[in-house]
Short mmCIF file of N, CA and C and ligand atoms in Angstrom, two decimals:
data_model
loop_
_atom_site.label_atom_id
_atom_site.label_comp_id
_atom_site.label_asym_id
_atom_site.label_seq_id
_atom_site.Cartn_x
_atom_site.Cartn_y
_atom_site.Cartn_z
N UNK A 20 31.59 12.25 12.45
CA UNK A 20 30.77 13.13 13.28
C UNK A 20 29.61 13.73 12.47
N UNK A 21 28.48 13.93 13.11
CA UNK A 21 27.31 14.50 12.42
C UNK A 21 27.00 15.89 12.97
N UNK A 22 26.86 16.85 12.04
CA UNK A 22 26.51 18.22 12.45
C UNK A 22 25.25 18.65 11.71
N UNK A 23 24.37 19.38 12.40
CA UNK A 23 23.13 19.85 11.77
C UNK A 23 23.11 21.37 11.72
N UNK A 24 22.84 21.92 10.53
CA UNK A 24 22.69 23.38 10.39
C UNK A 24 21.25 23.66 10.02
N UNK A 25 20.61 24.57 10.73
CA UNK A 25 19.20 24.87 10.42
C UNK A 25 19.09 25.48 9.02
N UNK A 26 18.14 24.94 8.24
CA UNK A 26 17.90 25.47 6.89
C UNK A 26 16.56 26.19 6.83
N UNK A 27 15.52 25.58 7.41
CA UNK A 27 14.19 26.21 7.40
C UNK A 27 13.61 26.10 8.81
N UNK A 28 13.26 27.24 9.39
CA UNK A 28 12.78 27.27 10.77
C UNK A 28 11.34 26.76 10.86
N UNK A 29 10.95 26.37 12.05
CA UNK A 29 9.59 25.86 12.27
C UNK A 29 8.55 26.95 11.97
N UNK A 30 8.88 28.20 12.26
CA UNK A 30 7.93 29.29 12.00
C UNK A 30 7.69 29.42 10.49
N UNK A 31 8.77 29.36 9.72
CA UNK A 31 8.65 29.46 8.26
C UNK A 31 7.85 28.28 7.71
N UNK A 32 8.13 27.09 8.24
CA UNK A 32 7.41 25.88 7.78
C UNK A 32 5.92 26.04 8.06
N UNK A 33 5.58 26.43 9.30
CA UNK A 33 4.17 26.49 9.68
C UNK A 33 3.38 27.50 8.86
N UNK A 34 4.02 28.63 8.55
CA UNK A 34 3.36 29.67 7.75
C UNK A 34 3.03 29.11 6.35
N UNK A 35 4.01 28.43 5.78
CA UNK A 35 3.84 27.88 4.43
C UNK A 35 2.80 26.76 4.41
N UNK A 36 2.83 25.91 5.43
CA UNK A 36 1.90 24.79 5.49
C UNK A 36 0.45 25.31 5.57
N UNK A 37 0.28 26.39 6.32
CA UNK A 37 -1.04 27.01 6.45
C UNK A 37 -1.53 27.50 5.08
N UNK A 38 -0.62 28.16 4.35
CA UNK A 38 -0.95 28.66 3.01
C UNK A 38 -1.38 27.53 2.06
N UNK A 39 -0.61 26.45 2.08
CA UNK A 39 -0.90 25.30 1.20
C UNK A 39 -2.25 24.68 1.60
N UNK A 40 -2.48 24.57 2.90
CA UNK A 40 -3.76 24.02 3.39
C UNK A 40 -4.93 24.86 2.92
N UNK A 41 -4.77 26.17 2.92
CA UNK A 41 -5.85 27.06 2.47
C UNK A 41 -6.09 26.88 0.97
N UNK A 42 -5.01 26.72 0.20
CA UNK A 42 -5.17 26.50 -1.25
C UNK A 42 -5.92 25.20 -1.52
N UNK A 43 -5.52 24.14 -0.80
CA UNK A 43 -6.18 22.84 -0.99
C UNK A 43 -7.66 22.94 -0.61
N UNK A 44 -7.95 23.61 0.49
CA UNK A 44 -9.34 23.79 0.94
C UNK A 44 -10.19 24.39 -0.18
N UNK A 45 -9.67 25.44 -0.81
CA UNK A 45 -10.41 26.12 -1.90
C UNK A 45 -10.52 25.21 -3.13
N UNK A 46 -9.38 24.62 -3.54
CA UNK A 46 -9.35 23.83 -4.77
C UNK A 46 -10.26 22.59 -4.73
N UNK A 47 -10.46 22.04 -3.52
CA UNK A 47 -11.20 20.77 -3.41
C UNK A 47 -12.58 20.92 -2.76
N UNK A 48 -13.11 22.12 -2.76
CA UNK A 48 -14.41 22.35 -2.15
C UNK A 48 -15.47 21.43 -2.79
N UNK A 49 -16.22 20.72 -1.97
CA UNK A 49 -17.29 19.85 -2.48
C UNK A 49 -16.83 18.53 -3.08
N UNK A 50 -15.53 18.22 -2.94
CA UNK A 50 -15.01 16.97 -3.53
C UNK A 50 -14.59 15.97 -2.45
N UNK A 51 -14.64 14.68 -2.83
CA UNK A 51 -14.16 13.63 -1.91
C UNK A 51 -12.65 13.50 -2.06
N UNK A 52 -11.94 13.84 -1.01
CA UNK A 52 -10.47 13.82 -1.05
C UNK A 52 -9.95 12.60 -0.30
N UNK A 53 -8.96 11.92 -0.90
CA UNK A 53 -8.20 10.93 -0.13
C UNK A 53 -6.75 11.39 -0.12
N UNK A 54 -6.28 11.74 1.04
CA UNK A 54 -4.88 12.15 1.18
C UNK A 54 -4.06 10.87 1.34
N UNK A 55 -3.05 10.70 0.48
CA UNK A 55 -2.20 9.51 0.56
C UNK A 55 -0.83 9.94 1.07
N UNK A 56 -0.56 9.58 2.30
CA UNK A 56 0.70 9.99 2.94
C UNK A 56 1.77 8.94 2.70
N UNK A 57 2.92 9.40 2.21
CA UNK A 57 4.03 8.48 1.97
C UNK A 57 4.85 8.33 3.26
N UNK A 58 4.85 7.10 3.78
CA UNK A 58 5.57 6.81 5.02
C UNK A 58 7.07 6.70 4.76
N UNK A 59 7.93 6.97 5.73
CA UNK A 59 7.52 7.54 7.00
C UNK A 59 7.75 9.05 7.01
N UNK A 60 8.56 9.52 6.03
CA UNK A 60 9.06 10.89 6.05
C UNK A 60 8.01 11.99 6.06
N UNK A 61 6.80 11.70 5.51
CA UNK A 61 5.81 12.77 5.36
C UNK A 61 4.86 12.90 6.55
N UNK A 62 5.04 12.09 7.60
CA UNK A 62 4.02 12.08 8.66
C UNK A 62 3.91 13.38 9.47
N UNK A 63 5.01 14.03 9.69
CA UNK A 63 4.96 15.27 10.48
C UNK A 63 4.29 16.37 9.63
N UNK A 64 4.71 16.44 8.38
CA UNK A 64 4.11 17.38 7.43
C UNK A 64 2.62 17.11 7.32
N UNK A 65 2.26 15.83 7.17
CA UNK A 65 0.84 15.45 7.06
C UNK A 65 0.04 15.95 8.25
N UNK A 66 0.54 15.73 9.44
CA UNK A 66 -0.27 16.05 10.63
C UNK A 66 -0.47 17.55 10.75
N UNK A 67 0.50 18.35 10.36
CA UNK A 67 0.30 19.81 10.38
C UNK A 67 -0.62 20.23 9.24
N UNK A 68 -0.39 19.65 8.05
CA UNK A 68 -1.17 20.04 6.87
C UNK A 68 -2.65 19.69 7.03
N UNK A 69 -2.94 18.49 7.55
CA UNK A 69 -4.34 18.04 7.69
C UNK A 69 -5.17 19.05 8.46
N UNK A 70 -4.56 19.62 9.50
CA UNK A 70 -5.32 20.55 10.34
C UNK A 70 -5.52 21.91 9.70
N UNK A 71 -4.91 22.14 8.54
CA UNK A 71 -5.11 23.39 7.79
C UNK A 71 -6.06 23.21 6.61
N UNK A 72 -6.52 21.97 6.39
CA UNK A 72 -7.47 21.72 5.30
C UNK A 72 -8.87 21.63 5.90
N UNK A 73 -9.73 22.53 5.48
CA UNK A 73 -11.09 22.52 6.02
C UNK A 73 -11.98 21.75 5.05
N UNK A 74 -12.32 20.53 5.42
CA UNK A 74 -13.16 19.69 4.58
C UNK A 74 -13.74 18.58 5.44
N UNK A 75 -15.02 18.26 5.23
CA UNK A 75 -15.63 17.15 5.96
C UNK A 75 -15.66 15.90 5.09
N UNK A 76 -15.02 16.00 3.91
CA UNK A 76 -15.06 14.87 2.97
C UNK A 76 -13.67 14.32 2.71
N UNK A 77 -12.81 14.45 3.70
CA UNK A 77 -11.40 14.05 3.55
C UNK A 77 -11.12 12.76 4.32
N UNK A 78 -10.46 11.81 3.66
CA UNK A 78 -9.99 10.61 4.36
C UNK A 78 -8.47 10.52 4.17
N UNK A 79 -7.84 9.72 5.01
CA UNK A 79 -6.37 9.62 4.98
C UNK A 79 -5.95 8.17 4.78
N UNK A 80 -5.01 7.96 3.89
CA UNK A 80 -4.44 6.64 3.66
C UNK A 80 -2.92 6.75 3.75
N UNK A 81 -2.30 5.64 4.08
CA UNK A 81 -0.83 5.61 4.16
C UNK A 81 -0.27 4.59 3.20
N UNK A 82 0.87 4.93 2.60
CA UNK A 82 1.57 3.94 1.77
C UNK A 82 3.05 3.97 2.16
N UNK A 83 3.60 2.80 2.30
CA UNK A 83 5.02 2.72 2.65
C UNK A 83 5.84 2.45 1.41
N UNK A 84 6.81 3.31 1.13
CA UNK A 84 7.70 3.14 -0.01
C UNK A 84 9.13 3.26 0.47
N UNK A 85 10.01 2.57 -0.21
CA UNK A 85 11.40 2.67 0.18
C UNK A 85 12.29 2.66 -1.05
N UNK A 86 13.20 3.63 -1.12
CA UNK A 86 14.16 3.62 -2.23
C UNK A 86 15.57 3.87 -1.72
N UNK A 87 15.70 4.14 -0.42
CA UNK A 87 17.00 4.57 0.11
C UNK A 87 17.78 3.50 0.85
N UNK A 88 17.06 2.56 1.46
CA UNK A 88 17.70 1.53 2.29
C UNK A 88 18.66 2.13 3.29
N UNK A 89 18.24 3.26 3.88
CA UNK A 89 18.99 3.78 5.01
C UNK A 89 20.07 4.82 4.76
N UNK A 90 20.59 4.96 3.56
CA UNK A 90 21.72 5.86 3.34
C UNK A 90 21.31 7.25 2.89
N UNK A 91 22.20 7.93 2.14
CA UNK A 91 21.89 9.28 1.68
C UNK A 91 21.74 9.34 0.16
N UNK A 92 21.81 8.20 -0.53
CA UNK A 92 21.62 8.20 -1.99
C UNK A 92 20.51 7.22 -2.36
N UNK A 93 19.65 7.64 -3.31
CA UNK A 93 18.56 6.77 -3.75
C UNK A 93 19.13 5.56 -4.48
N UNK A 94 18.53 4.38 -4.23
CA UNK A 94 18.98 3.18 -4.93
C UNK A 94 18.36 3.12 -6.33
N UNK A 95 17.32 3.95 -6.56
CA UNK A 95 16.65 3.97 -7.86
C UNK A 95 15.57 2.90 -7.98
N UNK A 96 15.57 1.94 -7.07
CA UNK A 96 14.55 0.89 -7.10
C UNK A 96 13.56 1.17 -5.97
N UNK A 97 12.28 1.36 -6.36
CA UNK A 97 11.27 1.70 -5.35
C UNK A 97 10.50 0.44 -4.96
N UNK A 98 10.30 0.25 -3.67
CA UNK A 98 9.54 -0.92 -3.19
C UNK A 98 8.35 -0.45 -2.38
N UNK A 99 7.19 -1.13 -2.53
CA UNK A 99 6.04 -0.86 -1.66
C UNK A 99 6.25 -1.71 -0.41
N UNK A 100 6.38 -1.04 0.74
CA UNK A 100 6.59 -1.79 1.97
C UNK A 100 5.29 -1.96 2.75
N UNK A 101 4.30 -1.07 2.51
CA UNK A 101 2.94 -1.32 3.03
C UNK A 101 1.95 -0.56 2.16
N UNK A 102 0.79 -1.19 1.90
CA UNK A 102 -0.14 -0.65 0.89
C UNK A 102 -1.36 0.02 1.53
N UNK A 103 -2.16 0.71 0.69
CA UNK A 103 -3.39 1.35 1.14
C UNK A 103 -4.33 0.27 1.72
N UNK A 104 -5.22 0.70 2.62
CA UNK A 104 -6.15 -0.28 3.20
C UNK A 104 -7.58 -0.10 2.70
N UNK A 105 -7.91 1.05 2.08
CA UNK A 105 -9.27 1.32 1.60
C UNK A 105 -9.22 1.60 0.10
N UNK A 106 -10.36 1.43 -0.55
CA UNK A 106 -10.45 1.76 -1.98
C UNK A 106 -10.38 3.28 -2.16
N UNK A 107 -9.69 3.72 -3.19
CA UNK A 107 -9.64 5.16 -3.48
C UNK A 107 -10.30 5.44 -4.83
N UNK A 108 -11.01 4.45 -5.34
CA UNK A 108 -11.69 4.59 -6.63
C UNK A 108 -12.67 5.77 -6.59
N UNK A 109 -12.58 6.62 -7.62
CA UNK A 109 -13.50 7.75 -7.73
C UNK A 109 -13.16 8.94 -6.84
N UNK A 110 -12.11 8.81 -6.06
CA UNK A 110 -11.74 9.92 -5.16
C UNK A 110 -10.66 10.80 -5.77
N UNK A 111 -10.56 12.01 -5.23
CA UNK A 111 -9.51 12.94 -5.65
C UNK A 111 -8.31 12.72 -4.73
N UNK A 112 -7.24 12.17 -5.27
CA UNK A 112 -6.09 11.84 -4.43
C UNK A 112 -5.10 13.00 -4.34
N UNK A 113 -4.63 13.22 -3.15
CA UNK A 113 -3.52 14.16 -2.95
C UNK A 113 -2.40 13.36 -2.28
N UNK A 114 -1.31 13.17 -3.01
CA UNK A 114 -0.16 12.46 -2.45
C UNK A 114 0.63 13.45 -1.61
N UNK A 115 0.85 13.10 -0.35
CA UNK A 115 1.64 13.97 0.52
C UNK A 115 3.01 13.34 0.73
N UNK A 116 4.05 14.04 0.25
CA UNK A 116 5.41 13.50 0.26
C UNK A 116 6.33 14.47 1.01
N UNK A 117 7.41 13.94 1.56
CA UNK A 117 8.35 14.82 2.27
C UNK A 117 9.26 15.58 1.30
N UNK A 118 9.83 14.84 0.34
CA UNK A 118 10.80 15.49 -0.56
C UNK A 118 10.83 14.81 -1.92
N UNK A 119 10.89 15.61 -2.97
CA UNK A 119 11.07 15.08 -4.32
C UNK A 119 12.51 15.36 -4.71
N UNK A 120 13.26 14.28 -4.96
CA UNK A 120 14.67 14.42 -5.28
C UNK A 120 14.85 14.07 -6.76
N UNK A 121 14.99 12.78 -7.09
CA UNK A 121 15.08 12.40 -8.51
C UNK A 121 13.70 12.35 -9.15
N UNK A 122 12.65 12.18 -8.33
CA UNK A 122 11.29 12.06 -8.86
C UNK A 122 10.89 10.61 -9.11
N UNK A 123 11.84 9.69 -8.93
CA UNK A 123 11.57 8.27 -9.22
C UNK A 123 10.49 7.69 -8.31
N UNK A 124 10.53 8.05 -7.04
CA UNK A 124 9.54 7.54 -6.09
C UNK A 124 8.14 7.97 -6.49
N UNK A 125 7.98 9.26 -6.77
CA UNK A 125 6.65 9.77 -7.11
C UNK A 125 6.17 9.29 -8.47
N UNK A 126 7.09 9.13 -9.40
CA UNK A 126 6.74 8.60 -10.71
C UNK A 126 6.16 7.20 -10.52
N UNK A 127 6.87 6.38 -9.77
CA UNK A 127 6.42 5.02 -9.46
C UNK A 127 5.06 5.04 -8.77
N UNK A 128 4.93 5.91 -7.77
CA UNK A 128 3.70 5.95 -6.97
C UNK A 128 2.49 6.40 -7.79
N UNK A 129 2.65 7.42 -8.63
CA UNK A 129 1.49 7.88 -9.41
C UNK A 129 1.05 6.79 -10.40
N UNK A 130 2.00 6.10 -11.00
CA UNK A 130 1.66 4.99 -11.91
C UNK A 130 0.87 3.92 -11.15
N UNK A 131 1.35 3.60 -9.97
CA UNK A 131 0.74 2.58 -9.12
C UNK A 131 -0.68 2.98 -8.69
N UNK A 132 -0.85 4.24 -8.31
CA UNK A 132 -2.16 4.71 -7.83
C UNK A 132 -3.18 4.85 -8.96
N UNK A 133 -2.68 5.13 -10.16
CA UNK A 133 -3.54 5.27 -11.34
C UNK A 133 -4.35 3.98 -11.55
N UNK A 134 -3.73 2.83 -11.26
CA UNK A 134 -4.38 1.53 -11.43
C UNK A 134 -5.60 1.38 -10.51
N UNK A 135 -5.66 2.20 -9.47
CA UNK A 135 -6.75 2.10 -8.50
C UNK A 135 -7.95 2.99 -8.87
N UNK A 136 -7.90 3.54 -10.09
CA UNK A 136 -9.00 4.32 -10.67
C UNK A 136 -9.52 5.50 -9.84
N UNK A 137 -8.62 6.37 -9.39
CA UNK A 137 -9.11 7.57 -8.70
C UNK A 137 -9.67 8.57 -9.71
N UNK A 138 -10.37 9.58 -9.24
CA UNK A 138 -10.91 10.62 -10.12
C UNK A 138 -9.78 11.55 -10.59
N UNK A 139 -8.85 11.84 -9.68
CA UNK A 139 -7.70 12.68 -10.03
C UNK A 139 -6.56 12.39 -9.07
N UNK A 140 -5.33 12.77 -9.48
CA UNK A 140 -4.16 12.63 -8.60
C UNK A 140 -3.33 13.90 -8.67
N UNK A 141 -3.03 14.49 -7.54
CA UNK A 141 -2.11 15.62 -7.48
C UNK A 141 -1.06 15.35 -6.40
N UNK A 142 0.03 16.09 -6.49
CA UNK A 142 1.14 15.88 -5.55
C UNK A 142 1.32 17.11 -4.67
N UNK A 143 1.50 16.86 -3.39
CA UNK A 143 1.80 17.94 -2.43
C UNK A 143 3.09 17.54 -1.71
N UNK A 144 4.14 18.31 -1.92
CA UNK A 144 5.42 17.96 -1.28
C UNK A 144 5.93 19.10 -0.40
N UNK A 145 6.57 18.70 0.68
CA UNK A 145 7.18 19.69 1.58
C UNK A 145 8.39 20.32 0.89
N UNK A 146 9.24 19.47 0.29
CA UNK A 146 10.48 19.96 -0.31
C UNK A 146 10.68 19.41 -1.72
N UNK A 147 11.43 20.17 -2.51
CA UNK A 147 11.89 19.67 -3.81
C UNK A 147 13.34 20.08 -4.03
N UNK A 148 14.14 19.13 -4.51
CA UNK A 148 15.52 19.45 -4.91
C UNK A 148 15.51 19.47 -6.43
N UNK A 149 15.27 20.62 -7.06
CA UNK A 149 15.06 20.64 -8.52
C UNK A 149 16.28 20.19 -9.31
N UNK A 150 17.47 20.30 -8.75
CA UNK A 150 18.67 19.98 -9.52
C UNK A 150 18.85 18.49 -9.81
N UNK A 151 18.11 17.62 -9.09
CA UNK A 151 18.31 16.18 -9.26
C UNK A 151 17.24 15.46 -10.06
N UNK A 152 16.25 16.21 -10.54
CA UNK A 152 15.11 15.57 -11.20
C UNK A 152 15.54 14.70 -12.39
N UNK A 153 15.14 13.42 -12.36
CA UNK A 153 15.42 12.50 -13.45
C UNK A 153 14.13 12.16 -14.19
N UNK A 154 13.01 12.10 -13.42
CA UNK A 154 11.69 11.82 -13.99
C UNK A 154 10.83 13.06 -13.75
N UNK A 155 10.57 13.87 -14.78
CA UNK A 155 9.77 15.06 -14.55
C UNK A 155 8.34 14.71 -14.12
N UNK A 156 7.90 15.34 -13.04
CA UNK A 156 6.53 15.12 -12.57
C UNK A 156 5.90 16.46 -12.24
N UNK A 157 4.58 16.52 -12.31
CA UNK A 157 3.89 17.77 -12.01
C UNK A 157 3.61 17.83 -10.52
N UNK A 158 4.14 18.88 -9.90
CA UNK A 158 3.90 19.06 -8.46
C UNK A 158 2.97 20.26 -8.30
N UNK A 159 1.74 20.00 -7.90
CA UNK A 159 0.78 21.10 -7.78
C UNK A 159 1.02 21.95 -6.53
N UNK A 160 1.34 21.28 -5.43
CA UNK A 160 1.55 21.99 -4.17
C UNK A 160 2.96 21.71 -3.65
N UNK A 161 3.74 22.78 -3.50
CA UNK A 161 5.13 22.61 -3.04
C UNK A 161 5.43 23.69 -2.01
N UNK A 162 5.95 23.29 -0.87
CA UNK A 162 6.28 24.30 0.15
C UNK A 162 7.60 25.00 -0.16
N UNK A 163 8.68 24.24 -0.34
CA UNK A 163 10.00 24.86 -0.52
C UNK A 163 10.86 24.12 -1.54
N UNK A 164 11.64 24.90 -2.31
CA UNK A 164 12.70 24.32 -3.14
C UNK A 164 14.00 24.48 -2.38
N UNK A 165 14.83 23.45 -2.38
CA UNK A 165 16.08 23.53 -1.63
C UNK A 165 17.26 23.12 -2.51
N UNK A 166 18.47 23.52 -2.14
CA UNK A 166 19.66 23.10 -2.90
C UNK A 166 19.94 21.61 -2.70
N UNK A 167 20.86 21.08 -3.50
CA UNK A 167 21.16 19.66 -3.45
C UNK A 167 22.01 19.30 -2.23
N UNK A 168 21.38 19.35 -1.07
CA UNK A 168 22.04 18.99 0.19
C UNK A 168 21.19 17.93 0.86
N UNK A 169 21.80 17.07 1.67
CA UNK A 169 21.00 16.07 2.38
C UNK A 169 20.39 16.71 3.63
N UNK A 170 19.06 16.70 3.69
CA UNK A 170 18.38 17.37 4.79
C UNK A 170 17.66 16.37 5.71
N UNK A 171 17.48 16.79 6.94
CA UNK A 171 16.82 15.94 7.94
C UNK A 171 15.90 16.82 8.81
N UNK A 172 15.07 16.15 9.59
CA UNK A 172 14.18 16.87 10.50
C UNK A 172 12.78 17.05 9.94
N UNK A 173 11.84 17.39 10.80
CA UNK A 173 10.44 17.58 10.44
C UNK A 173 9.96 16.35 9.65
N UNK A 174 10.36 15.17 10.11
CA UNK A 174 9.94 13.91 9.47
C UNK A 174 11.02 13.24 8.64
N UNK A 175 11.95 14.03 8.10
CA UNK A 175 12.98 13.44 7.23
C UNK A 175 14.10 12.83 8.07
N UNK A 176 14.64 11.72 7.57
CA UNK A 176 15.60 10.97 8.39
C UNK A 176 16.95 10.76 7.73
N UNK A 177 17.91 10.42 8.56
CA UNK A 177 19.17 9.84 8.10
C UNK A 177 19.32 8.54 8.89
N UNK A 178 19.32 7.41 8.19
CA UNK A 178 19.38 6.08 8.82
C UNK A 178 18.32 5.93 9.91
N UNK A 179 17.13 6.48 9.65
CA UNK A 179 16.02 6.34 10.60
C UNK A 179 16.01 7.36 11.72
N UNK A 180 17.07 8.15 11.83
CA UNK A 180 17.17 9.12 12.94
C UNK A 180 16.88 10.55 12.47
N UNK A 181 16.67 11.44 13.40
CA UNK A 181 16.46 12.89 13.20
C UNK A 181 15.05 13.28 12.77
N UNK A 182 14.11 12.31 12.64
CA UNK A 182 12.76 12.68 12.20
C UNK A 182 12.09 13.63 13.20
N UNK A 183 12.48 13.52 14.45
CA UNK A 183 11.86 14.29 15.53
C UNK A 183 12.38 15.72 15.66
N UNK A 184 13.38 16.08 14.89
CA UNK A 184 13.90 17.46 14.93
C UNK A 184 12.78 18.41 14.47
N UNK A 185 12.47 19.46 15.23
CA UNK A 185 11.29 20.26 14.89
C UNK A 185 11.49 21.26 13.74
N UNK A 186 12.64 21.27 13.09
CA UNK A 186 12.87 22.15 11.94
C UNK A 186 13.58 21.34 10.85
N UNK A 187 13.83 21.98 9.69
CA UNK A 187 14.56 21.27 8.63
C UNK A 187 16.02 21.71 8.66
N UNK A 188 16.91 20.74 8.73
CA UNK A 188 18.33 21.07 8.81
C UNK A 188 19.13 20.34 7.75
N UNK A 189 20.33 20.89 7.46
CA UNK A 189 21.26 20.19 6.56
C UNK A 189 22.17 19.35 7.43
N UNK A 190 22.34 18.08 7.02
CA UNK A 190 23.20 17.18 7.78
C UNK A 190 24.58 17.12 7.15
N UNK A 191 25.57 17.38 7.97
CA UNK A 191 26.95 17.29 7.49
C UNK A 191 27.61 16.13 8.21
N UNK A 192 28.18 15.22 7.42
CA UNK A 192 28.82 14.06 8.03
C UNK A 192 30.32 14.14 7.75
N UNK A 193 31.12 14.15 8.80
CA UNK A 193 32.56 14.21 8.63
C UNK A 193 33.20 12.96 9.24
N UNK A 194 34.33 12.56 8.68
CA UNK A 194 35.02 11.38 9.22
C UNK A 194 35.91 11.79 10.36
N UNK A 195 35.59 11.41 11.55
CA UNK A 195 36.41 11.47 12.77
C UNK A 195 35.59 11.31 14.03
P1 IMP B 30 13.39 10.37 -5.14
O1 IMP B 30 12.78 9.06 -5.54
O2 IMP B 30 14.83 10.45 -5.57
O3 IMP B 30 12.61 11.57 -5.59
O4 IMP B 30 13.51 10.37 -3.60
C1 IMP B 30 12.48 10.63 -2.82
C2 IMP B 30 12.66 9.98 -1.46
O5 IMP B 30 14.02 9.95 -1.05
C3 IMP B 30 11.95 10.84 -0.46
O6 IMP B 30 10.67 10.35 -0.23
C4 IMP B 30 12.83 10.74 0.77
O7 IMP B 30 12.37 9.69 1.58
C5 IMP B 30 14.19 10.40 0.28
N1 IMP B 30 15.10 11.60 0.27
C6 IMP B 30 15.53 12.31 -0.80
N2 IMP B 30 16.33 13.32 -0.44
C7 IMP B 30 16.40 13.26 0.91
C8 IMP B 30 17.06 14.08 1.90
O8 IMP B 30 17.77 15.08 1.61
N3 IMP B 30 16.88 13.71 3.19
C9 IMP B 30 16.12 12.64 3.57
N4 IMP B 30 15.47 11.86 2.68
C10 IMP B 30 15.61 12.16 1.37
MG1 MG B 31 10.05 9.50 1.49
#
């Protein structure tokens, strides 16, 4: 059986997303920004965040990565399932991610994006589970730190489901 307990309400999320959007607006004034959204988990966060960034020089790219293969534990092997479609050379990249757990996905992604010769790369994540970090990475923009629990909702999934939940919840799976 699957049970969901609310961890972060939509009101709390929206307030924080607005704050982060305002910081990005200030930090990137006058710069060409390419926001790189990590599919699929970050799409809800992305759509709220984009509307809080005031810039006429912002473009959006998507990259598909997979390390979970559907379950609740990272396989440790990251695969690119779909790549960027435009050049990001000379642009200031902001990677938008749903959650940093071990850090392996983001470590892989920043190495990969570096080859595309951007002007700079920073990370913006909705969530971080600091207790699981295996590859230390610098996260410039972070909405929330959470305990080591499997969470779903607001874009995050369990076996592809629950992305549509409008808040962040902890998923409890019991046998019966
Ligand atoms: P990492 O490579 O271990 O940092 O894992 C990052 C990726 O694992 C994220 O982009 C998520 O897609 C997925 N992930 C990690 N923790 C959770 C969770 O609690 N719920 C849903 N997905 C998660
Ligand atoms: Mg992800």
